[in-house]
Each structure stands twice: as C-alpha cells, then as structure tokens.
C-alpha positions as semicolon CSV with decimal commas, in nm:
position;residue;x (nm);y (nm);z (nm)
1;M;6,441;12,462;-9,330
2;T;6,330;12,096;-9,298
3;D;5,987;11,982;-9,375
4;E;5,874;11,959;-9,020
5;E;6,003;12,301;-8,963
6;L;5,830;12,437;-9,280
7;L;5,525;12,262;-9,178
8;N;5,516;12,402;-8,811
9;Y;5,593;12,739;-8,985
10;Y;5,261;12,738;-9,170
11;V;5,072;12,577;-8,891
12;T;5,186;12,860;-8,649
13;K;5,090;13,148;-8,899
14;R;4,742;12,952;-8,957
15;L;4,699;12,941;-8,572
16;N;4,822;13,323;-8,541
17;G;4,559;13,431;-8,754
18;H;4,646;13,432;-9,101
19;S;4,392;13,298;-9,353
20;T;4,470;12,960;-9,547
21;I;4,436;13,163;-9,876
22;E;4,683;13,410;-9,739
23;L;4,926;13,133;-9,639
24;L;4,877;12,956;-9,988
25;K;4,948;13,284;-10,170
26;Y;5,244;13,315;-9,990
27;M;5,358;12,972;-10,056
28;Q;5,347;13,015;-10,434
29;T;5,615;13,292;-10,377
30;Q;5,848;13,036;-10,201
31;Q;6,080;12,775;-10,375
32;L;5,910;12,460;-10,251
33;S;5,915;12,107;-10,383
34;E;5,552;11,953;-10,491
35;L;5,550;11,735;-10,217
36;Q;5,617;11,998;-9,951
37;R;5,335;12,201;-10,086
38;K;5,108;11,893;-10,106
39;T;5,206;11,813;-9,753
40;I;5,134;12,179;-9,628
41;V;4,797;12,212;-9,808
42;E;4,701;11,878;-9,656
43;K;4,799;11,977;-9,315
44;L;4,604;12,334;-9,343
45;E;4,298;12,158;-9,469
46;K;4,295;11,915;-9,163
47;L;4,381;12,238;-8,929
48;D;4,099;12,417;-9,085
49;K;3,841;12,122;-9,032
50;T;3,970;12,125;-8,662
51;L;3,927;12,478;-8,610
52;E;3,566;12,486;-8,780
53;L;3,472;12,182;-8,544
54;Q;3,583;12,355;-8,240
55;E;3,391;12,686;-8,337
56;E;3,086;12,482;-8,396
57;Q;3,116;12,318;-8,066
58;Q;3,152;12,655;-7,904
59;K;2,843;12,789;-8,085
60;R;2,637;12,488;-7,956
61;K;2,780;12,519;-7,586
62;K;2,686;12,893;-7,595
63;Q;2,328;12,793;-7,739
64;I;2,286;12,557;-7,406
65;K;2,395;12,831;-7,174
66;K;2,151;13,039;-7,353
67;G;1,896;12,783;-7,324
68;F;1,922;12,749;-6,924
69;L;1,937;13,140;-6,893
70;E;1,639;13,188;-7,098
71;I;1,465;12,909;-6,850
72;I;1,576;13,095;-6,537
73;I;1,431;13,418;-6,682
74;G;1,135;13,262;-6,780
75;V;1,060;13,108;-6,427
76;L;1,117;13,461;-6,253
77;I;0,867;13,640;-6,526
78;F;0,612;13,352;-6,428
79;L;0,673;13,401;-6,074
80;F;0,613;13,783;-6,128
81;G;0,296;13,703;-6,287
82;C;0,186;13,466;-6,004
83;W;0,248;13,750;-5,761
84;L;0,074;13,986;-5,971
85;F;-0,209;13,762;-5,996
86;F;-0,247;13,707;-5,618
87;Q;-0,222;14,077;-5,564
88;S;-0,486;14,170;-5,820
89;A;-0,710;13,856;-5,675
90;Q;-0,688;14,032;-5,326
91;I;-0,904;14,313;-5,474
92;Y;-1,141;14,099;-5,651
93;R;-0,995;14,200;-5,996
94;I;-0,798;13,984;-6,254
95;Y;-0,635;14,175;-6,522
96;I;-0,510;14,078;-6,856
97;L;-0,147;14,175;-6,773
98;N;-0,130;13,858;-6,550
99;F;-0,199;13,633;-6,809
100;I;0,039;13,826;-7,089
101;V;0,317;13,800;-6,826
102;W;0,229;13,419;-6,754
103;G;0,249;13,396;-7,119
104;A;0,588;13,556;-7,178
105;G;0,729;13,338;-6,901
106;T;0,593;13,011;-7,050
107;G;0,709;13,129;-7,373
108;S;1,066;13,203;-7,250
109;I;1,093;12,858;-7,072
110;F;0,971;12,678;-7,380
111;W;1,245;12,858;-7,602
112;G;1,488;12,797;-7,322
113;I;1,419;12,394;-7,342
114;V;1,418;12,407;-7,721
115;D;1,753;12,566;-7,730
116;I;1,902;12,311;-7,506
117;I;1,775;12,026;-7,687
118;I;1,874;12,165;-8,019
119;G;2,251;12,254;-7,892
120;T;2,270;11,921;-7,708
121;I;2,148;11,735;-8,033
122;K;2,391;11,926;-8,241
123;L;2,710;11,909;-8,014
124;K;2,672;11,544;-8,003
125;S;2,643;11,501;-8,396
126;A;2,931;11,738;-8,420
127;T;3,152;11,541;-8,194
128;S;3,069;11,216;-8,303
129;N;3,189;11,325;-8,649
C-alpha cells in the first residue's frame, strides 16, 4: 500500500466507528515505517479533534432548539394560567393555583432564554476556535 492508501484506510476505519486506541493497537502489529506511523497518528489526532468539535456544535444546536421549545411551552403554560385567572375572577375568587401556573410558565420561559443564550455563546466560541 502507498502512504496515501494506508492513511485513507485508517481514516475510513476511524470514521466507521473504530476507536483511535483500537487503530493504534492494530497499527503496532503492522510493519510500518516510523514516518508512516507518525503521519497516521497525526491524521487521527486531527480527525478526533474535528469529530469532537462537530459533536460539541451539535450539542449546542440541540441546546438552542431545546431553549426555543421551553419558551413555547412556557408561553402556553402562562396563557393557561391567564385563562384560569380570568375564569376564577368571574366568580369573584382567586386561587393560588393561578399564581403557581404563572410561575411555572415564567420559569420555563426564563430557562429557555438562558439555554438559548448559553448555547449561542458556546456555539460561537466553538466555531471561532
């Protein structure tokens, strides 16, 4: 095998789910020159960093989506609390449940905003590196 084919072989194996440690152990059993081993190890390290960065970006994107979902749910809960309040106000009674539902809706909206802010900040910092 040429150096390029050998490098492509190990990269393909790594992308197909084999761990880097497993590939390094397998590489030790092969008769490779020191330069080939060094090149393969460097390429696998770069690939691992790239894969780690992609996983981090996906995690942050999911966090942002989760934040938007929490905001939507919070708004719906808050509106339900408003409906409960107006229904109970028509019979001249105000229940503590109304305030609990409002608090739950407001809390959900707050944590949704926090998730969006944190996800956006960390996503920008991860892509700038």
